[in-house]
mmCIF file with all atom_site columns, C-alpha atoms in Angstrom:
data_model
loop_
_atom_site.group_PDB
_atom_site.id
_atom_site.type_symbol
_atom_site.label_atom_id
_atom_site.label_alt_id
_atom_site.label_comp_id
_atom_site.label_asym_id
_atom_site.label_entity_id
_atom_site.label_seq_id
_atom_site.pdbx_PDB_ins_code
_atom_site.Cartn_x
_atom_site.Cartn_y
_atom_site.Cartn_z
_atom_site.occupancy
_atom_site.B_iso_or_equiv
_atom_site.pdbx_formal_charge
_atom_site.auth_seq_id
_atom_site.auth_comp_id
_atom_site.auth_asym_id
_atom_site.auth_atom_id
_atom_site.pdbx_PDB_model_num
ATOM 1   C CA . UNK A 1 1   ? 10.191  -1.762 -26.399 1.00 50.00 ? 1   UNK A CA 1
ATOM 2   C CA . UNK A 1 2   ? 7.240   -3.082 -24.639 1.00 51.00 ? 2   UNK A CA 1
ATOM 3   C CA . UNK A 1 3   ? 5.260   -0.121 -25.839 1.00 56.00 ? 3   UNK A CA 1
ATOM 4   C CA . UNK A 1 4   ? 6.359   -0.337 -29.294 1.00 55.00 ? 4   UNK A CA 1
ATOM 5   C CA . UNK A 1 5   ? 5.045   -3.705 -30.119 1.00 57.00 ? 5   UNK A CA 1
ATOM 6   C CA . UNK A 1 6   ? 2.041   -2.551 -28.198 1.00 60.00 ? 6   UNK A CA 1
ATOM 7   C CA . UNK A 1 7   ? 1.931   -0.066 -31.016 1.00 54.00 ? 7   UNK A CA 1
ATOM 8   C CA . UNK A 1 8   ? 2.452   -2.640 -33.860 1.00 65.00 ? 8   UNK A CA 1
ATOM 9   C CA . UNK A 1 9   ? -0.139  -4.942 -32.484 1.00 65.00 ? 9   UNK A CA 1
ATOM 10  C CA . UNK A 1 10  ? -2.972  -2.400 -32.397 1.00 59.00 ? 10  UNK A CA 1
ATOM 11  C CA . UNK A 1 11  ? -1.515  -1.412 -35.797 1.00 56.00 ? 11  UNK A CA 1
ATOM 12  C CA . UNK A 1 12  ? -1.916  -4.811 -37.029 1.00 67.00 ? 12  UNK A CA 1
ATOM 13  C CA . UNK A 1 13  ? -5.685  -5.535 -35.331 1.00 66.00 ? 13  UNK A CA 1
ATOM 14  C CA . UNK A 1 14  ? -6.938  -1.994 -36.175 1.00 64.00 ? 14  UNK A CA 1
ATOM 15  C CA . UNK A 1 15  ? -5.548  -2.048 -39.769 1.00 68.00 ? 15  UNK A CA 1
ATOM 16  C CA . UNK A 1 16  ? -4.504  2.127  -39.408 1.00 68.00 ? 16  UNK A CA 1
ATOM 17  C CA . UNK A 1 17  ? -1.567  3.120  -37.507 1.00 71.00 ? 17  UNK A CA 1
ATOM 18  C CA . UNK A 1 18  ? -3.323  6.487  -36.537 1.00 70.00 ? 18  UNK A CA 1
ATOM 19  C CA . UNK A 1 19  ? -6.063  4.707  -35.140 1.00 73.00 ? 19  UNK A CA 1
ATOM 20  C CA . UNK A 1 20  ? -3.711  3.041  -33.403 1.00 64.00 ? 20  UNK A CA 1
ATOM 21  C CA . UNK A 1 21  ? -1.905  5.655  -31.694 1.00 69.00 ? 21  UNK A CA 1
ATOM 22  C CA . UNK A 1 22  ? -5.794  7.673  -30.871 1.00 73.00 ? 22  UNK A CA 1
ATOM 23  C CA . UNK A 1 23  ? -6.404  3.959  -28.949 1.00 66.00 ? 23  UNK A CA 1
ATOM 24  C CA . UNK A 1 24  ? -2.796  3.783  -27.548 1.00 66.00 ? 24  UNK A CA 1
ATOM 25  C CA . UNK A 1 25  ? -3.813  7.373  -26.415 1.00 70.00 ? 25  UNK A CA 1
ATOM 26  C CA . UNK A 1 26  ? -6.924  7.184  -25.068 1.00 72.00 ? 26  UNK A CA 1
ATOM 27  C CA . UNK A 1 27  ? -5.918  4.050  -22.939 1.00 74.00 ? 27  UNK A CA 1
ATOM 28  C CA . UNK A 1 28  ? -2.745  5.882  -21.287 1.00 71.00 ? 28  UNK A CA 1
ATOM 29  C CA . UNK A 1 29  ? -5.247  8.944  -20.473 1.00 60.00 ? 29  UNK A CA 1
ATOM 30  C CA . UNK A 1 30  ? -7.784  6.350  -18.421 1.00 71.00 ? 30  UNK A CA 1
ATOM 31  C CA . UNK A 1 31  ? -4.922  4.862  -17.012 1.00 70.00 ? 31  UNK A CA 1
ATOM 32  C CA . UNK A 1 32  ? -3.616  8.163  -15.563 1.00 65.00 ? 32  UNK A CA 1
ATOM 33  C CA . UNK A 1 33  ? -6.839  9.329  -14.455 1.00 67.00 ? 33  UNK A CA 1
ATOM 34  C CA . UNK A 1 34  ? -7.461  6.395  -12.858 1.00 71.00 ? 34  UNK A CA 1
ATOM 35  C CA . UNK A 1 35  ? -4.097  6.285  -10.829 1.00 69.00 ? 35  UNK A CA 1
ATOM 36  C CA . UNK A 1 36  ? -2.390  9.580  -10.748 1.00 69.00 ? 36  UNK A CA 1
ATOM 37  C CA . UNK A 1 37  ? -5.223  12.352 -11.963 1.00 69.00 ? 37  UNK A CA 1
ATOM 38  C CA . UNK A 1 38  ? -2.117  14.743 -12.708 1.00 69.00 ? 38  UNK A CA 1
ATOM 39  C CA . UNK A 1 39  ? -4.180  15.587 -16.374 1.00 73.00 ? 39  UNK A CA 1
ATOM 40  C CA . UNK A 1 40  ? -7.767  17.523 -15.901 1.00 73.00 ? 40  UNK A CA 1
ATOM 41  C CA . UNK A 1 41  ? -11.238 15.796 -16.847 1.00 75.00 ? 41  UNK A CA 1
ATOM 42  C CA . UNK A 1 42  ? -12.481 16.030 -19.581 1.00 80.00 ? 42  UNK A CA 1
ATOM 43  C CA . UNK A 1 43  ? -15.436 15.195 -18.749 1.00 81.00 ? 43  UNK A CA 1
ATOM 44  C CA . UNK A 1 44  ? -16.161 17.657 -15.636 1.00 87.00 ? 44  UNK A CA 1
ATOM 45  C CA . UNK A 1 45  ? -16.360 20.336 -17.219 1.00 89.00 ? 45  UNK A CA 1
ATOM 46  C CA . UNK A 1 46  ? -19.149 19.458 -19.361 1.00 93.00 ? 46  UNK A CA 1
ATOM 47  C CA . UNK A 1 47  ? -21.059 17.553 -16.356 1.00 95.00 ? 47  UNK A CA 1
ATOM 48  C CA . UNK A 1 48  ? -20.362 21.394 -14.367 1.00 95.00 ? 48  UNK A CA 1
ATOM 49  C CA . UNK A 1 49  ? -21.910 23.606 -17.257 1.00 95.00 ? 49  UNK A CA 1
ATOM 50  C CA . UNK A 1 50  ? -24.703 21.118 -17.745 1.00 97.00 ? 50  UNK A CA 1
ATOM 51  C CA . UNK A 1 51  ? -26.149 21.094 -14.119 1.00 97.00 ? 51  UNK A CA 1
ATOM 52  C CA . UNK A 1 52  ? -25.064 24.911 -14.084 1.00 97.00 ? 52  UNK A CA 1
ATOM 53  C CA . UNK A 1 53  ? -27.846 24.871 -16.911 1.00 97.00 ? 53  UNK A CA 1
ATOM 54  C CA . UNK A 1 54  ? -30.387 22.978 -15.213 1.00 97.00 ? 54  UNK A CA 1
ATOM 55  C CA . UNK A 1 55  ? -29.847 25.245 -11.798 1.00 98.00 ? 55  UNK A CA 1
ATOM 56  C CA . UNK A 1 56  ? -29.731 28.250 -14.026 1.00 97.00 ? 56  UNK A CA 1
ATOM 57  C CA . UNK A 1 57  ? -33.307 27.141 -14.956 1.00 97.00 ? 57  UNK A CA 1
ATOM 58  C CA . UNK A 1 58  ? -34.834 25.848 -11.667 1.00 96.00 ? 58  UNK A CA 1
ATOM 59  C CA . UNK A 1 59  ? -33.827 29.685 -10.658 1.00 96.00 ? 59  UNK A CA 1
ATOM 60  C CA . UNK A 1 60  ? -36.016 31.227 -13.543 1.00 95.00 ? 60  UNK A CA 1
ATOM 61  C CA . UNK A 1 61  ? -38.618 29.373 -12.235 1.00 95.00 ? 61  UNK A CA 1
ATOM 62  C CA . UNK A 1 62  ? -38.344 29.737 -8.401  1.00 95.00 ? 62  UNK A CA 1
ATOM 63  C CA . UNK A 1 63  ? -35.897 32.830 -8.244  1.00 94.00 ? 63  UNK A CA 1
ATOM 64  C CA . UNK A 1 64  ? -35.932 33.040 -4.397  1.00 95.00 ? 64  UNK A CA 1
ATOM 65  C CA . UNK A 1 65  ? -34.284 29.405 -4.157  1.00 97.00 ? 65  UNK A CA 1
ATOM 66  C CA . UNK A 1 66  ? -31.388 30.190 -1.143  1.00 97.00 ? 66  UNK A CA 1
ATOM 67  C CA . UNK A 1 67  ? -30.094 26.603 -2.077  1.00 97.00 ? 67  UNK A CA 1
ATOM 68  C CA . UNK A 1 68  ? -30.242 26.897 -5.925  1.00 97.00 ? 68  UNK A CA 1
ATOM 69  C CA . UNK A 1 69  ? -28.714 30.062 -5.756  1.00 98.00 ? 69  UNK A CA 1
ATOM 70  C CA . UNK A 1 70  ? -25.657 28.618 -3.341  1.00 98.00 ? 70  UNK A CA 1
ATOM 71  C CA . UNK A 1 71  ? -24.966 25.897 -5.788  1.00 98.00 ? 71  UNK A CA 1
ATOM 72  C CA . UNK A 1 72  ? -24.812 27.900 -8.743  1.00 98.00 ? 72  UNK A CA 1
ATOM 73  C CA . UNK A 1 73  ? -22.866 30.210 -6.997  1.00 98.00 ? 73  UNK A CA 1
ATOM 74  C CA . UNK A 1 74  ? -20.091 27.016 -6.228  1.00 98.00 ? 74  UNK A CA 1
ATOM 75  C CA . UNK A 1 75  ? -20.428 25.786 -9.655  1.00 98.00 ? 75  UNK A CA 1
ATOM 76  C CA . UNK A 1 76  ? -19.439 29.233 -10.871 1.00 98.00 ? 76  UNK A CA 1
ATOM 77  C CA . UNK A 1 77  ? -16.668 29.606 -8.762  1.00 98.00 ? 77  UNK A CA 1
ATOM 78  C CA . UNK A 1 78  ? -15.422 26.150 -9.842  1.00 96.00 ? 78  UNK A CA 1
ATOM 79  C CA . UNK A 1 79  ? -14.989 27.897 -13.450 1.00 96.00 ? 79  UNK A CA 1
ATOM 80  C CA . UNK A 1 80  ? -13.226 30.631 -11.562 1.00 96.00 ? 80  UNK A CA 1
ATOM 81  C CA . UNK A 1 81  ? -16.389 32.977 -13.134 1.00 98.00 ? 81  UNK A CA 1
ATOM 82  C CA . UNK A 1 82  ? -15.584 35.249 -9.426  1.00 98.00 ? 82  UNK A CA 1
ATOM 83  C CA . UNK A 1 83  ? -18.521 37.808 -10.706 1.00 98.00 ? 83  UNK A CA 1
ATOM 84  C CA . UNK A 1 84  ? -21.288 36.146 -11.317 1.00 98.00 ? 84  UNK A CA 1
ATOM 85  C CA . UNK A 1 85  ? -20.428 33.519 -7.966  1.00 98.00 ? 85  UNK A CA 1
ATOM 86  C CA . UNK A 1 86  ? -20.272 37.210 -5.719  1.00 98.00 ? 86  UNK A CA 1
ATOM 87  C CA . UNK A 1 87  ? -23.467 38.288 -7.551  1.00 98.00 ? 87  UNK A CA 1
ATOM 88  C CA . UNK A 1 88  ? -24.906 35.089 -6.045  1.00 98.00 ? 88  UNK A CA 1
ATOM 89  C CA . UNK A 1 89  ? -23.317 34.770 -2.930  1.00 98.00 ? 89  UNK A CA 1
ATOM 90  C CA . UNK A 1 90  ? -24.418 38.140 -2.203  1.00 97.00 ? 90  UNK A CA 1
ATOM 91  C CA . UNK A 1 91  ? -27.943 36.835 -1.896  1.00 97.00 ? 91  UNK A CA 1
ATOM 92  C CA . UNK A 1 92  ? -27.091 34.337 0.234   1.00 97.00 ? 92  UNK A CA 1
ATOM 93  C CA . UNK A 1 93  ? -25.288 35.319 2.815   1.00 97.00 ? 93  UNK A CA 1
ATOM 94  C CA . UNK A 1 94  ? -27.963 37.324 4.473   1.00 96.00 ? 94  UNK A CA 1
ATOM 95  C CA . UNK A 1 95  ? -30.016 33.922 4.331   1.00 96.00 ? 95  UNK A CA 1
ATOM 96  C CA . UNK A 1 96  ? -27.023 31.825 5.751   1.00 96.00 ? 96  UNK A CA 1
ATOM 97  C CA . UNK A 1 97  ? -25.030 34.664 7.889   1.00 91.00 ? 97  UNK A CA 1
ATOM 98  C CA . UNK A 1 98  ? -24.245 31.468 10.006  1.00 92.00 ? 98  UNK A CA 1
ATOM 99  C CA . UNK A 1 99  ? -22.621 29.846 7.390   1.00 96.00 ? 99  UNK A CA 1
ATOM 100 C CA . UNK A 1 100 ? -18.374 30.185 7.612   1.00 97.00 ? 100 UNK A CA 1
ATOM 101 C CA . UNK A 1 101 ? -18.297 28.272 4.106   1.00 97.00 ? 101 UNK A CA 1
ATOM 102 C CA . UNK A 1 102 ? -20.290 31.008 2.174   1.00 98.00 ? 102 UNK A CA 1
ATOM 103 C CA . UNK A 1 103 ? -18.292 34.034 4.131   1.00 98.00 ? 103 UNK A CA 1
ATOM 104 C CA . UNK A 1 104 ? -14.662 32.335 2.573   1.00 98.00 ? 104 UNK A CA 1
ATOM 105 C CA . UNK A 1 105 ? -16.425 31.845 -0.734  1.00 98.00 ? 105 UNK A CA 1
ATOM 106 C CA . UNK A 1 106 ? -17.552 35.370 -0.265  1.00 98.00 ? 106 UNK A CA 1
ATOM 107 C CA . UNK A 1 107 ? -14.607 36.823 0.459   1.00 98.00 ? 107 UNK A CA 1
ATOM 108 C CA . UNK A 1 108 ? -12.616 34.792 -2.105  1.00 98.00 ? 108 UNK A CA 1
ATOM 109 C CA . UNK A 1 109 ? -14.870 36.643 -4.935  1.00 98.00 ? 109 UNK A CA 1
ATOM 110 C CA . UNK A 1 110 ? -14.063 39.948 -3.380  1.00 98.00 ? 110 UNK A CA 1
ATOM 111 C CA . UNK A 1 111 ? -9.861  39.454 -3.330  1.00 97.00 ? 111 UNK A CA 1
ATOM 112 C CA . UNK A 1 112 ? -10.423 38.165 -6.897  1.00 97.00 ? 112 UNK A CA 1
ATOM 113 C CA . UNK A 1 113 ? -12.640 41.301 -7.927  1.00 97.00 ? 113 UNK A CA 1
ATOM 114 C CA . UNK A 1 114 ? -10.014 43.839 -6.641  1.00 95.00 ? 114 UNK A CA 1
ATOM 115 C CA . UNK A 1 115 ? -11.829 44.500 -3.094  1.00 95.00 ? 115 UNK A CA 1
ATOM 116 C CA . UNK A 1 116 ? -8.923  42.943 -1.294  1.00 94.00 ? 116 UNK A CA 1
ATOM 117 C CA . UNK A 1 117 ? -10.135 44.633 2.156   1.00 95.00 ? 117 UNK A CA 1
ATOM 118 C CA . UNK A 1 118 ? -13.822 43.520 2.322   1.00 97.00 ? 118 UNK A CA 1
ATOM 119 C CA . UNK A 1 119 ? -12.671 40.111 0.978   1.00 97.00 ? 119 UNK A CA 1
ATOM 120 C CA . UNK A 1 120 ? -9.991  39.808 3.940   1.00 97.00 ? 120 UNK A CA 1
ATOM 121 C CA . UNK A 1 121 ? -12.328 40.866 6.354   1.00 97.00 ? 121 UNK A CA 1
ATOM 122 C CA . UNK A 1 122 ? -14.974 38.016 5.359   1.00 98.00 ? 122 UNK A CA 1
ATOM 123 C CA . UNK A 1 123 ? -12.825 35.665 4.864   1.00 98.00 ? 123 UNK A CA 1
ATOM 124 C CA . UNK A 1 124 ? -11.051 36.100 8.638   1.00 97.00 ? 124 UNK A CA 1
ATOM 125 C CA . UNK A 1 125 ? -14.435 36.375 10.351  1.00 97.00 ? 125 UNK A CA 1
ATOM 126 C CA . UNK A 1 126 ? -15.365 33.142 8.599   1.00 97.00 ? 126 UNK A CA 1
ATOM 127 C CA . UNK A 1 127 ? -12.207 31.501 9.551   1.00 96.00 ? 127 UNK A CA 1
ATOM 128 C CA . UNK A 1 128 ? -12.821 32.629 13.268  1.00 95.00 ? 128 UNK A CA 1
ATOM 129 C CA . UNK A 1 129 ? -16.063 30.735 13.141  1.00 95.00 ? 129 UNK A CA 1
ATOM 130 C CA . UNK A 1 130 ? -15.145 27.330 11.661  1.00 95.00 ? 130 UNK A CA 1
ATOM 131 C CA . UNK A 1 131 ? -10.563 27.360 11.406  1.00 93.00 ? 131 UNK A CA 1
ATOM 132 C CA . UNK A 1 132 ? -10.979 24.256 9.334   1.00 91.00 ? 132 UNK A CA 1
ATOM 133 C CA . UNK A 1 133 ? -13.708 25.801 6.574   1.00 94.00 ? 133 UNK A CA 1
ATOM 134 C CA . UNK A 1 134 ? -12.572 24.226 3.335   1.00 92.00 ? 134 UNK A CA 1
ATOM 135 C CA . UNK A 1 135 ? -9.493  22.538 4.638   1.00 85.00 ? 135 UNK A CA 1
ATOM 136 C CA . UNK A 1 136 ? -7.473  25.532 5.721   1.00 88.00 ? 136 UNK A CA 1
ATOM 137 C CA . UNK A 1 137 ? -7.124  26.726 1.671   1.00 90.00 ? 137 UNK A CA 1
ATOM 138 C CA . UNK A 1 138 ? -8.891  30.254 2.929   1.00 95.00 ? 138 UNK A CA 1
ATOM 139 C CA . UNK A 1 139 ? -5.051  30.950 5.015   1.00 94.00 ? 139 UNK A CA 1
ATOM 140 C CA . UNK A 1 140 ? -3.510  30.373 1.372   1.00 91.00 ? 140 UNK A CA 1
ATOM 141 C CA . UNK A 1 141 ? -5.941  32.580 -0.220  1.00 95.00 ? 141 UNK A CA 1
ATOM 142 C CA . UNK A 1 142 ? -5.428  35.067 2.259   1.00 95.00 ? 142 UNK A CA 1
ATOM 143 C CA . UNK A 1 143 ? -1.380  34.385 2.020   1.00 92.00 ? 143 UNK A CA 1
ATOM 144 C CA . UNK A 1 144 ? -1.041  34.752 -1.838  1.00 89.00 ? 144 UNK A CA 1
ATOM 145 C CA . UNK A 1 145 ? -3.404  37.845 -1.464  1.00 93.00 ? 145 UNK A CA 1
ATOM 146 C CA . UNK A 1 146 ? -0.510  39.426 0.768   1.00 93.00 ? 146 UNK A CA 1
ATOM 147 C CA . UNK A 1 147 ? 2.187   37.960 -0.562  1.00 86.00 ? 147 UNK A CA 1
ATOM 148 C CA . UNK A 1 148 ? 3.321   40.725 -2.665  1.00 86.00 ? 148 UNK A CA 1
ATOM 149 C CA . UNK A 1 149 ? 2.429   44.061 -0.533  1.00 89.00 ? 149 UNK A CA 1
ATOM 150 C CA . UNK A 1 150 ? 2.548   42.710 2.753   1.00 90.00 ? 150 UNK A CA 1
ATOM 151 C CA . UNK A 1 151 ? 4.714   39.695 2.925   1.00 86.00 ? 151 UNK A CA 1
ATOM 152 C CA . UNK A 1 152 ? 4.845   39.721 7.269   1.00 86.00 ? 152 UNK A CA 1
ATOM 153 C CA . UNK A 1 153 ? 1.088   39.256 6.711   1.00 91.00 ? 153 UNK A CA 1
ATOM 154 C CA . UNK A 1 154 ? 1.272   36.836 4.135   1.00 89.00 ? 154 UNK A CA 1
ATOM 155 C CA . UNK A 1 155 ? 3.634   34.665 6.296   1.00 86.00 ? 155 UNK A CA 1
ATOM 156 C CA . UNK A 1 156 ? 1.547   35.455 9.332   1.00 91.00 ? 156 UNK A CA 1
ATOM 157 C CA . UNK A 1 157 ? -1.353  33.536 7.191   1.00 92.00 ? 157 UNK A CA 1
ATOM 158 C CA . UNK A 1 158 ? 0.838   30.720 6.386   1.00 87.00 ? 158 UNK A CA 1
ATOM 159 C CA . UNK A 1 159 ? 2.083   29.951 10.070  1.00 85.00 ? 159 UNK A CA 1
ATOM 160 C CA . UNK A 1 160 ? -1.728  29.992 10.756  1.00 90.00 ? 160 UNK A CA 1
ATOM 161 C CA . UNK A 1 161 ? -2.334  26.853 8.528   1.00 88.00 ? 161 UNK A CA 1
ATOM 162 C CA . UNK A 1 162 ? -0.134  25.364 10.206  1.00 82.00 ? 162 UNK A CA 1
ATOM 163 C CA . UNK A 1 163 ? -1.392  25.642 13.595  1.00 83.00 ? 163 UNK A CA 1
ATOM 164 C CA . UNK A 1 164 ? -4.960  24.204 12.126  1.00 84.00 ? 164 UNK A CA 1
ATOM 165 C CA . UNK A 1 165 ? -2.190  21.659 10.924  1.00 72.00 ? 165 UNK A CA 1
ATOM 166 C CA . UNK A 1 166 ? -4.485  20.664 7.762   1.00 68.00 ? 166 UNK A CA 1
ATOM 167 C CA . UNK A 1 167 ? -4.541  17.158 6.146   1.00 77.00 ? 167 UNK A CA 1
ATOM 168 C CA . UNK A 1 168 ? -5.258  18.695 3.055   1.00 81.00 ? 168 UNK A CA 1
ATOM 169 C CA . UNK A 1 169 ? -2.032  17.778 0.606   1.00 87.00 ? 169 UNK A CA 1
ATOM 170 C CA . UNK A 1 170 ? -2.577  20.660 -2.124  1.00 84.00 ? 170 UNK A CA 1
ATOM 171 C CA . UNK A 1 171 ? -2.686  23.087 1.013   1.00 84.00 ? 171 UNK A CA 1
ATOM 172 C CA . UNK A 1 172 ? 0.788   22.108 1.920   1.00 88.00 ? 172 UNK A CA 1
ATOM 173 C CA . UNK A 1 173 ? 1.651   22.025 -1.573  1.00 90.00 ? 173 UNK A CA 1
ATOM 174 C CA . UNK A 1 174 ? 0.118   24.927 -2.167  1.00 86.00 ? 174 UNK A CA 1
ATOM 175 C CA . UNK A 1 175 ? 2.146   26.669 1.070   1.00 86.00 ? 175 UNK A CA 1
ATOM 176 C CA . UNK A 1 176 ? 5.094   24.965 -0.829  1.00 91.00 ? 176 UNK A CA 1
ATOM 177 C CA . UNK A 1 177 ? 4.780   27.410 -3.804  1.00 89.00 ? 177 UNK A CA 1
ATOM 178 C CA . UNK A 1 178 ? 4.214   30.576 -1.597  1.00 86.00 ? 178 UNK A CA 1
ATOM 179 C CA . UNK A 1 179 ? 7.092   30.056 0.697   1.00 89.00 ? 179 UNK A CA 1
ATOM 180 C CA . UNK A 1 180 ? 9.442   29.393 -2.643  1.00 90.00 ? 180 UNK A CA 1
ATOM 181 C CA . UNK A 1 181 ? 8.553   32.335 -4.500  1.00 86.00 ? 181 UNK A CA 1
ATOM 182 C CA . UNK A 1 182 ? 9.143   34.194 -1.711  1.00 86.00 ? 182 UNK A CA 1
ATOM 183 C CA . UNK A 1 183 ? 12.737  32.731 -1.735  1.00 89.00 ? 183 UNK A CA 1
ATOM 184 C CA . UNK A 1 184 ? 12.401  30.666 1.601   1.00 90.00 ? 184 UNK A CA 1
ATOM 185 C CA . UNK A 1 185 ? 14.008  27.570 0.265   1.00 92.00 ? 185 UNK A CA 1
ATOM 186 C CA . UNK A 1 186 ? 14.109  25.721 3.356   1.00 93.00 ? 186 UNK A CA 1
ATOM 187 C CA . UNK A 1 187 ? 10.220  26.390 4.067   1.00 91.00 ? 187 UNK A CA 1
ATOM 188 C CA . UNK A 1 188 ? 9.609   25.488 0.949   1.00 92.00 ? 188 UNK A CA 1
ATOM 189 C CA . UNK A 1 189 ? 11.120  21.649 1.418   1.00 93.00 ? 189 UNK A CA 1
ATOM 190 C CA . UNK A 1 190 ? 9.675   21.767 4.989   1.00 93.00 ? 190 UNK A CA 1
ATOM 191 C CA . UNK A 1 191 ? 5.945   21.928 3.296   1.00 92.00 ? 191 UNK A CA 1
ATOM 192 C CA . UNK A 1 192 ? 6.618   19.579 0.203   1.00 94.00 ? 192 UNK A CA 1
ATOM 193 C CA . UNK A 1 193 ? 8.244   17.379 3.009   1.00 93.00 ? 193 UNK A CA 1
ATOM 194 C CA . UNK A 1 194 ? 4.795   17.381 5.028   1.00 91.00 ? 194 UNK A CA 1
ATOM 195 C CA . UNK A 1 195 ? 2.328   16.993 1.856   1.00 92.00 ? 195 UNK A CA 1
ATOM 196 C CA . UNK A 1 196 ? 4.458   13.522 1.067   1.00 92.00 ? 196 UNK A CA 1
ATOM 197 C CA . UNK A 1 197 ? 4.012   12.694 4.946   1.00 92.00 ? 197 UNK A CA 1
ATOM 198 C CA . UNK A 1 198 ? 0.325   13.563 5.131   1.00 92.00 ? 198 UNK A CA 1
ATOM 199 C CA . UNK A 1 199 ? -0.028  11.516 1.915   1.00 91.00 ? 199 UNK A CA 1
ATOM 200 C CA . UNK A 1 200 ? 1.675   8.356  3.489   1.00 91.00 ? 200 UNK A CA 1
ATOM 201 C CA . UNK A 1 201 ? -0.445  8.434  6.242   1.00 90.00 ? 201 UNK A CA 1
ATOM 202 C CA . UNK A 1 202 ? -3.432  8.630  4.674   1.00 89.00 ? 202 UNK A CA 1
ATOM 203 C CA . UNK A 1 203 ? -6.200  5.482  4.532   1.00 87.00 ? 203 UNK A CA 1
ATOM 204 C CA . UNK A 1 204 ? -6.201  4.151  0.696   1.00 82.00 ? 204 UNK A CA 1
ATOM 205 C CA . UNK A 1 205 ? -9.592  5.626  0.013   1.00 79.00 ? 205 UNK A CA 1
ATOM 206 C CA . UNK A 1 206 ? -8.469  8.697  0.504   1.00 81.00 ? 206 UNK A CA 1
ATOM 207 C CA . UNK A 1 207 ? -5.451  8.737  -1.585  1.00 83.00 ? 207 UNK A CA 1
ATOM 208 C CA . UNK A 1 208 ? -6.462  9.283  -5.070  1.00 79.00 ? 208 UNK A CA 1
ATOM 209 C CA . UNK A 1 209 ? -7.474  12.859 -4.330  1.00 79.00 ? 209 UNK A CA 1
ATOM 210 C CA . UNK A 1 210 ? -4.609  14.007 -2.710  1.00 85.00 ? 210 UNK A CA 1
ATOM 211 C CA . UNK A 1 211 ? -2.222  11.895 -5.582  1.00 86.00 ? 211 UNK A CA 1
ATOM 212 C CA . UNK A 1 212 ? -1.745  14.631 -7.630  1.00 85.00 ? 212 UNK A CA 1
ATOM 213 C CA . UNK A 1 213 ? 0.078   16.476 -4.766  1.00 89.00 ? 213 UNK A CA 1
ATOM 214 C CA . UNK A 1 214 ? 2.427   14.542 -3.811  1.00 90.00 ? 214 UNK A CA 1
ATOM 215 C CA . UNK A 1 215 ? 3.399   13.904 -6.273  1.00 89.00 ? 215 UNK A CA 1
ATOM 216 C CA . UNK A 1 216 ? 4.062   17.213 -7.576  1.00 91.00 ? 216 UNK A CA 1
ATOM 217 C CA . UNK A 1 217 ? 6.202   17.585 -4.171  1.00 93.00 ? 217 UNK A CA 1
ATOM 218 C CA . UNK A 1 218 ? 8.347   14.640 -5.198  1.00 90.00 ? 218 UNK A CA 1
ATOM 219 C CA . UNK A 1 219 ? 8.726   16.345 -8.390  1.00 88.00 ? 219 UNK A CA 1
ATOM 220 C CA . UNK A 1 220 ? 9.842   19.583 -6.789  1.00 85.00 ? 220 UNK A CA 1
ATOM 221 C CA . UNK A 1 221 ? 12.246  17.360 -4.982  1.00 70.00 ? 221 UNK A CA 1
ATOM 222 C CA . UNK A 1 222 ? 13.767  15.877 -7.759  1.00 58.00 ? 222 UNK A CA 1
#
């Protein structure tokens, strides 16, 4: 009812109830991004393709950039573009053959681009250097790569994460979806269960990342 006269009100001040309802939109979308974050931005995707574009260009003009080169590389992979990230990543790896974080990137672009044993490999050696690279999410990468023609493995993977016992909440949620389309139920609550726990315990500055998840858990709940 509340919302209604809401409605009404902005119908009456604006003078166009279409107007109205693009306000009455716009409003509950700031809202939600602002508490929940369930709905994507729109406006990082367009922030991602322009500094893609400016990177793109400090490249042309100093090719042999390692650190130019590793950013475009992430920014690519955040617009799950696996081919041209690998094509990137390729040249920097042999620069930063330290580096666990670009050996899981690495090896993410190779299970994506069908070389599921070269991928594997890179992604395990990065894992032995640094267990916690990227908050554990390299296990479920690993997992879902697995899941279907080894599913031992793909457990095996899962068990793994949580030995690093991760405080990430979309890697439990994440384990959540794995272990229920494999059919284990019970697993499945078990890692919804500990994404809701991890949330509740985390400080309130850290909270409005992880939202999203569990609240998806509670929804699997329901």
């Amino acid at each position: 009812m509340g919302k209604f006269f809401g409605f009404i009100l902005l119908w009456n001040l604006l003078g166009n109830p279409f107007l109205a309802i693009i306000v009455i939109v716009i409003v509950a979308y700031a809202l939600e991004r602002r508490f929940i974050g369930l709905t994507p931005s729109i406006l990082k995707p367009l922030r991602r393709n322009r500094r893609l574009s400016a990177v793109r260009r400090e490249l042309d003009g100093h090719p042999h950039d390692t650190r130019s080169k590793l950013e475009a590389a992430r920014l690519y992979l955040e617009k799950k573009r696996y081919k041209q990230a690998h094509d990137y990543l390729e040249q920097v790896l042999p620069v930063m053959d330290e580096s666990a974080e670009v050996m899981v990137e690495l090896g993410l672009c190779k299970l994506k681009l069908g070389d599921s044993r070269e991928g594997e490999a890179l992604i395990v050696q990065g894992l032995e250097r640094n267990p916690r690279v990227h908050y554990g999410d390299p296990y479920l990468w690993l997992s879902e790569a697995n899941m279907t023609a080894h599913p031992d493995k793909s457990l095996r993977y899962l068990e793994e994460l949580r030995e690093v016992h991760s405080s990430s909440c979309e890697a439990y949620y994440r384990m959540g979806q794995l272990y229920e389309s494999m059919g284990n139920k019970e697993a499945a609550r078990d890692a919804y269960e500990q994404t809701r726990r991890i949330y509740r315990g985390l400080p309130k500055y850290k909270r409005k990342s992880e939202r999203r998840w569990a609240l998806l858990s509670s929804l699997k709940r329901v």
